[in-house]
Amino acid sequence: MTNLPLASQPSLAIAQGRGGAVATVDERATQVGIDVLKRGGNAVDAAVAAAAAVGVTDPFSAGIGGGGFMVIYLKQSDRLITLDGREQAPASTTVELFRDPETEELLPFWPHRISSGRAVGVPGTVLEWAEALNRYGTLSLAEALQPAIALAESGFEVDHTFAHQVALNQSRFAAFTTTRALYLPGGQPPAVGSRFSNPDLAHTYRLLAEQGVNTFYRGQIAAAIARTVQHPPTVAEPPFPVLPGGLTLTDLDRYEVRVRPPTVTPYRGYTLYSMGLPSSGGLTTGSILGLLAGFDLGASDPTKAWHTVIEAERLAFADRNAYLGDPEYVDVPVAGLQSAAYLQTRRSHLPDRAPAVDIRVAPGNPLPYQNDPSPSLTTYQPPAPSTEPEGGSTTHLVTSDRWGNIVSYTFTLESIGGSGMVVPGYGFLLNNELTDFDPVAPHPNAPEPGKRPRSSMAPTIAHSPQGDWLAFGSPGGPTIITTVAGLAVNLIDFGLAMPEAIAAPRLSQRNTGTTQVDSGLEQTAIGQGLRALGHELEPMAEIGAAVGLVVRPDGEMIAAAEPQRRGGGVAMVVRPQ
Ligand code: GLU
């Protein structure tokens, strides 16, 4: 990486310099993070303060009503840590979670499943921020929340992304009195360019600042969350049935953030550290790269190289869908899936041409590669490949500081707008993360009491052979995995600089008939070449919205955000070059 070309165009999406760096989807949030660094805060402080600001300016992607995963590199102790702030199923959850109580049929995904009390998991974000600060930060939660409180109170200009995300959800938001009042003034999405403030959210953040996390998990905010889930604040005659959920004060009281080791993936001299279970993000990007390690992509014809990436993604998703779930509930064969011998057998399944569109490839069998002294006695038959929809919301941010610490953080509400329910009087949307469960049992990712639904989030930090540290990640539901794997391929195999890797066109294959591509890619020579190899390409408006940064051994930093996707993000450094 050290000699990679730097982007020459001045742009909000690229920054280069020293002293600390931040990249998020939003200019105001990035500025909040940079201000914290300038005042002497570290990367963890900046990440939490910027995240709280994102919760104000991009409230449909992420916020305190949801959950997330944070990967932290601590320079002084040379350690990588992950924090699991994933939402958790209430104790009352059963495998029937998403069945119609009368017909026992599965509820339609949109809007019934996603806009219900049943979809709401115990939010983890507030405790994750507090744990991150307590363990690794220098600011208190109260200090980290101040800039976001000011932003929520004084308001900000509505941009196209904000207005568009309300418009996407207009019929759903109109079903809830609170959401309608906040986000549909006069029955319509706020106009682009108008000023939007959220005094209720400012009040909520202030309560957190003054009273700490107990108010959220045990106090007045907890009571309001449980009441909202059990008695959704619907209008008199909502246009679809809104089922209540069973989340209680006890569920909130019991919630814990888990500190977990990262997944570790070696790839062509780099080491990638990412999020382990219950996220499938780190393991599945690891499987894709593990399969690709057997091919010299950089020396291949580009069409052939991307064909190989697509087929590796297909195989990795077959295994992901069959085996991965919350490790506190399922004996996931992680060692087998990661073993070189298993990856070698899977590699032999990589075809020269795309399989027929109606083919879903079967998962492999990693169990013989486990070497368990006491193996499971259950004979598990992997389920048929799932056709369940998975959402596509979320946001990612990265920070680094003058000491060399780095944070890579993905957090979410699941759907854009989560469950659609704003907690009355508190100004934040509740998640619908439990729709990430597979609703048909038996399955490693079936709903169970206290379980965390399998995620795709893959906040990643990587170390290069030259001593550079890189951090990157993306939103986009299951496309997060293919976006992160594609970023690694573009950075490592094709030698792109971080800004170019983030801007490059993407493709995503997840063991389905068609391969999704950023619209336009299908017209290129590579697109035509892939079609000639039998790939059915499905153009998408956009895939992902990544941000990333690079810290060089001499302390120079490059931060990069999307130049276009989701309206473009913003990167800044403390001391621009
Ligand atoms: N719920 C998704 C996950 O955890 C993230 C939301 C999204 O990006 O769709 O993988």
PDB file of C-alpha atoms in Angstrom, residues 379-522:
ATOM      1  CA  THR A 379     -26.840 -35.381  12.760  1.00  0.00           C
ATOM      2  CA  TYR A 380     -27.469 -31.994  11.244  1.00  0.00           C
ATOM      3  CA  GLN A 381     -28.876 -31.781   7.741  1.00  0.00           C
ATOM      4  CA  PRO A 382     -28.240 -28.275   6.439  1.00  0.00           C
ATOM      5  CA  PRO A 383     -31.539 -26.687   5.421  1.00  0.00           C
ATOM      6  CA  ALA A 384     -32.375 -25.945   1.811  1.00  0.00           C
ATOM      7  CA  PRO A 385     -30.894 -22.608   0.719  1.00  0.00           C
ATOM      8  CA  SER A 386     -33.009 -19.824   2.138  1.00  0.00           C
ATOM      9  CA  THR A 387     -35.010 -17.454  -0.001  1.00  0.00           C
ATOM     10  CA  GLU A 388     -35.797 -15.185   2.943  1.00  0.00           C
ATOM     11  CA  PRO A 389     -35.312 -11.491   2.218  1.00  0.00           C
ATOM     12  CA  GLU A 390     -32.639  -9.630   4.160  1.00  0.00           C
ATOM     13  CA  GLY A 391     -32.720  -5.868   4.645  1.00  0.00           C
ATOM     14  CA  GLY A 392     -30.389  -3.122   3.477  1.00  0.00           C
ATOM     15  CA  SER A 393     -29.991  -0.160   5.797  1.00  0.00           C
ATOM     16  CA  THR A 394     -27.243   0.660   8.311  1.00  0.00           C
ATOM     17  CA  THR A 395     -24.185   2.924   8.388  1.00  0.00           C
ATOM     18  CA  HIS A 396     -20.436   2.569   8.817  1.00  0.00           C
ATOM     19  CA  LEU A 397     -17.830   4.949  10.216  1.00  0.00           C
ATOM     20  CA  VAL A 398     -14.079   4.849  10.802  1.00  0.00           C
ATOM     21  CA  THR A 399     -11.837   6.915  13.061  1.00  0.00           C
ATOM     22  CA  SER A 400      -8.130   7.059  13.900  1.00  0.00           C
ATOM     23  CA  ASP A 401      -6.196   9.259  16.287  1.00  0.00           C
ATOM     24  CA  ARG A 402      -2.723  10.761  16.694  1.00  0.00           C
ATOM     25  CA  TRP A 403      -1.653   7.782  18.834  1.00  0.00           C
ATOM     26  CA  GLY A 404      -2.478   5.228  16.139  1.00  0.00           C
ATOM     27  CA  ASN A 405      -5.671   3.800  17.641  1.00  0.00           C
ATOM     28  CA  ILE A 406      -8.357   2.893  15.087  1.00  0.00           C
ATOM     29  CA  VAL A 407     -12.105   2.208  15.219  1.00  0.00           C
ATOM     30  CA  SER A 408     -14.216   0.525  12.538  1.00  0.00           C
ATOM     31  CA  TYR A 409     -17.889   0.623  13.522  1.00  0.00           C
ATOM     32  CA  THR A 410     -21.057  -0.580  11.751  1.00  0.00           C
ATOM     33  CA  PHE A 411     -24.426   0.060  13.392  1.00  0.00           C
ATOM     34  CA  THR A 412     -28.006  -0.243  12.295  1.00  0.00           C
ATOM     35  CA  LEU A 413     -31.755  -0.359  12.848  1.00  0.00           C
ATOM     36  CA  GLU A 414     -31.987  -3.183  10.212  1.00  0.00           C
ATOM     37  CA  SER A 415     -34.486  -1.753   7.633  1.00  0.00           C
ATOM     38  CA  ILE A 416     -34.170   1.881   6.592  1.00  0.00           C
ATOM     39  CA  GLY A 417     -36.377   3.368   9.314  1.00  0.00           C
ATOM     40  CA  GLY A 418     -36.198   0.204  11.464  1.00  0.00           C
ATOM     41  CA  SER A 419     -39.621  -0.911  12.709  1.00  0.00           C
ATOM     42  CA  GLY A 420     -41.048   2.496  11.798  1.00  0.00           C
ATOM     43  CA  MET A 421     -42.014   3.141  15.428  1.00  0.00           C
ATOM     44  CA  VAL A 422     -40.744   6.298  17.144  1.00  0.00           C
ATOM     45  CA  VAL A 423     -40.837   5.921  20.943  1.00  0.00           C
ATOM     46  CA  PRO A 424     -43.406   8.494  22.164  1.00  0.00           C
ATOM     47  CA  GLY A 425     -41.724  11.498  23.749  1.00  0.00           C
ATOM     48  CA  TYR A 426     -38.177  10.242  23.118  1.00  0.00           C
ATOM     49  CA  GLY A 427     -37.672  10.929  19.402  1.00  0.00           C
ATOM     50  CA  PHE A 428     -35.910   7.738  18.259  1.00  0.00           C
ATOM     51  CA  LEU A 429     -36.896   4.826  16.039  1.00  0.00           C
ATOM     52  CA  LEU A 430     -36.876   1.254  17.307  1.00  0.00           C
ATOM     53  CA  ASN A 431     -35.073  -1.432  15.316  1.00  0.00           C
ATOM     54  CA  ASN A 432     -36.627  -4.383  13.502  1.00  0.00           C
ATOM     55  CA  GLU A 433     -33.477  -6.490  13.828  1.00  0.00           C
ATOM     56  CA  LEU A 434     -35.277  -9.738  14.714  1.00  0.00           C
ATOM     57  CA  THR A 435     -36.278 -10.036  11.050  1.00  0.00           C
ATOM     58  CA  ASP A 436     -32.637 -11.109  10.558  1.00  0.00           C
ATOM     59  CA  PHE A 437     -33.600 -14.475  12.082  1.00  0.00           C
ATOM     60  CA  ASP A 438     -34.516 -17.280   9.676  1.00  0.00           C
ATOM     61  CA  PRO A 439     -38.187 -17.734  10.549  1.00  0.00           C
ATOM     62  CA  VAL A 440     -38.388 -21.468   9.806  1.00  0.00           C
ATOM     63  CA  ALA A 441     -36.896 -23.948  12.304  1.00  0.00           C
ATOM     64  CA  PRO A 442     -34.799 -25.978  12.686  1.00  0.00           C
ATOM     65  CA  HIS A 443     -32.080 -23.609  11.601  1.00  0.00           C
ATOM     66  CA  PRO A 444     -28.954 -22.296  13.385  1.00  0.00           C
ATOM     67  CA  ASN A 445     -30.433 -18.818  12.983  1.00  0.00           C
ATOM     68  CA  ALA A 446     -33.989 -19.612  14.143  1.00  0.00           C
ATOM     69  CA  PRO A 447     -35.559 -17.264  16.712  1.00  0.00           C
ATOM     70  CA  GLU A 448     -35.005 -18.280  20.352  1.00  0.00           C
ATOM     71  CA  PRO A 449     -35.300 -16.450  23.676  1.00  0.00           C
ATOM     72  CA  GLY A 450     -32.256 -14.284  24.396  1.00  0.00           C
ATOM     73  CA  LYS A 451     -30.616 -15.119  21.062  1.00  0.00           C
ATOM     74  CA  ARG A 452     -28.965 -12.552  18.792  1.00  0.00           C
ATOM     75  CA  PRO A 453     -29.961 -12.728  15.122  1.00  0.00           C
ATOM     76  CA  ARG A 454     -27.202 -13.480  12.623  1.00  0.00           C
ATOM     77  CA  SER A 455     -25.832 -10.304  11.103  1.00  0.00           C
ATOM     78  CA  SER A 456     -23.812  -9.501   7.985  1.00  0.00           C
ATOM     79  CA  MET A 457     -22.046  -6.484   9.422  1.00  0.00           C
ATOM     80  CA  ALA A 458     -18.302  -6.652   8.809  1.00  0.00           C
ATOM     81  CA  PRO A 459     -16.430  -3.720  10.342  1.00  0.00           C
ATOM     82  CA  THR A 460     -12.850  -4.553   9.391  1.00  0.00           C
ATOM     83  CA  ILE A 461      -9.331  -3.477  10.340  1.00  0.00           C
ATOM     84  CA  ALA A 462      -6.380  -4.850   8.347  1.00  0.00           C
ATOM     85  CA  HIS A 463      -2.590  -4.802   8.675  1.00  0.00           C
ATOM     86  CA  SER A 464      -0.494  -4.733   5.510  1.00  0.00           C
ATOM     87  CA  PRO A 465       2.905  -6.377   5.006  1.00  0.00           C
ATOM     88  CA  GLN A 466       4.399  -2.847   4.822  1.00  0.00           C
ATOM     89  CA  GLY A 467       3.007  -1.930   8.237  1.00  0.00           C
ATOM     90  CA  ASP A 468      -0.006   0.138   7.087  1.00  0.00           C
ATOM     91  CA  TRP A 469      -3.227  -0.128   9.087  1.00  0.00           C
ATOM     92  CA  LEU A 470      -6.460  -0.023   7.107  1.00  0.00           C
ATOM     93  CA  ALA A 471     -10.063   0.210   8.321  1.00  0.00           C
ATOM     94  CA  PHE A 472     -13.176  -0.177   6.217  1.00  0.00           C
ATOM     95  CA  GLY A 473     -16.786  -1.334   6.173  1.00  0.00           C
ATOM     96  CA  SER A 474     -20.171  -0.698   4.621  1.00  0.00           C
ATOM     97  CA  PRO A 475     -23.921  -0.888   5.130  1.00  0.00           C
ATOM     98  CA  GLY A 476     -26.133  -2.935   2.830  1.00  0.00           C
ATOM     99  CA  GLY A 477     -27.483  -6.043   4.599  1.00  0.00           C
ATOM    100  CA  PRO A 478     -25.895  -9.202   3.188  1.00  0.00           C
ATOM    101  CA  THR A 479     -24.183  -7.168   0.437  1.00  0.00           C
ATOM    102  CA  ILE A 480     -21.976  -5.848   3.261  1.00  0.00           C
ATOM    103  CA  ILE A 481     -20.053  -9.124   3.035  1.00  0.00           C
ATOM    104  CA  THR A 482     -19.476  -8.951  -0.704  1.00  0.00           C
ATOM    105  CA  THR A 483     -18.694  -5.216  -0.532  1.00  0.00           C
ATOM    106  CA  VAL A 484     -16.055  -5.779   2.152  1.00  0.00           C
ATOM    107  CA  ALA A 485     -14.578  -8.768   0.294  1.00  0.00           C
ATOM    108  CA  GLY A 486     -14.599  -6.700  -2.936  1.00  0.00           C
ATOM    109  CA  LEU A 487     -12.838  -3.818  -1.173  1.00  0.00           C
ATOM    110  CA  ALA A 488     -10.145  -6.238   0.032  1.00  0.00           C
ATOM    111  CA  VAL A 489      -9.686  -7.604  -3.491  1.00  0.00           C
ATOM    112  CA  ASN A 490      -9.476  -4.122  -5.001  1.00  0.00           C
ATOM    113  CA  LEU A 491      -7.030  -2.933  -2.340  1.00  0.00           C
ATOM    114  CA  ILE A 492      -4.847  -6.022  -2.122  1.00  0.00           C
ATOM    115  CA  ASP A 493      -5.061  -7.825  -5.471  1.00  0.00           C
ATOM    116  CA  PHE A 494      -5.526  -4.851  -7.769  1.00  0.00           C
ATOM    117  CA  GLY A 495      -3.514  -2.287  -5.775  1.00  0.00           C
ATOM    118  CA  LEU A 496      -6.182   0.430  -5.724  1.00  0.00           C
ATOM    119  CA  ALA A 497      -5.847   3.245  -3.195  1.00  0.00           C
ATOM    120  CA  MET A 498      -8.604   3.384  -0.555  1.00  0.00           C
ATOM    121  CA  PRO A 499     -10.586   6.192  -2.286  1.00  0.00           C
ATOM    122  CA  GLU A 500     -10.544   4.365  -5.617  1.00  0.00           C
ATOM    123  CA  ALA A 501     -11.449   1.036  -4.007  1.00  0.00           C
ATOM    124  CA  ILE A 502     -14.454   2.675  -2.333  1.00  0.00           C
ATOM    125  CA  ALA A 503     -15.593   4.397  -5.518  1.00  0.00           C
ATOM    126  CA  ALA A 504     -15.111   1.315  -7.757  1.00  0.00           C
ATOM    127  CA  PRO A 505     -18.180  -0.510  -9.153  1.00  0.00           C
ATOM    128  CA  ARG A 506     -19.357  -3.446  -7.049  1.00  0.00           C
ATOM    129  CA  LEU A 507     -20.886  -6.822  -7.630  1.00  0.00           C
ATOM    130  CA  SER A 508     -22.584  -9.169  -5.190  1.00  0.00           C
ATOM    131  CA  GLN A 509     -23.373 -12.883  -5.479  1.00  0.00           C
ATOM    132  CA  ARG A 510     -25.073 -14.563  -2.512  1.00  0.00           C
ATOM    133  CA  ASN A 511     -25.958 -18.041  -3.808  1.00  0.00           C
ATOM    134  CA  THR A 512     -28.880 -16.730  -5.780  1.00  0.00           C
ATOM    135  CA  GLY A 513     -29.596 -16.965  -9.498  1.00  0.00           C
ATOM    136  CA  THR A 514     -28.495 -13.484 -10.446  1.00  0.00           C
ATOM    137  CA  THR A 515     -25.414 -11.514  -9.509  1.00  0.00           C
ATOM    138  CA  GLN A 516     -26.223  -7.959  -8.483  1.00  0.00           C
ATOM    139  CA  VAL A 517     -24.019  -5.223  -9.945  1.00  0.00           C
ATOM    140  CA  ASP A 518     -23.799  -1.469  -9.597  1.00  0.00           C
ATOM    141  CA  SER A 519     -25.880  -0.131 -12.464  1.00  0.00           C
ATOM    142  CA  GLY A 520     -23.630   0.443 -15.475  1.00  0.00           C
ATOM    143  CA  LEU A 521     -21.190  -2.353 -14.752  1.00  0.00           C
ATOM    144  CA  GLU A 522     -23.235  -4.670 -16.959  1.00  0.00           C
TER     145      GLU A 522
END
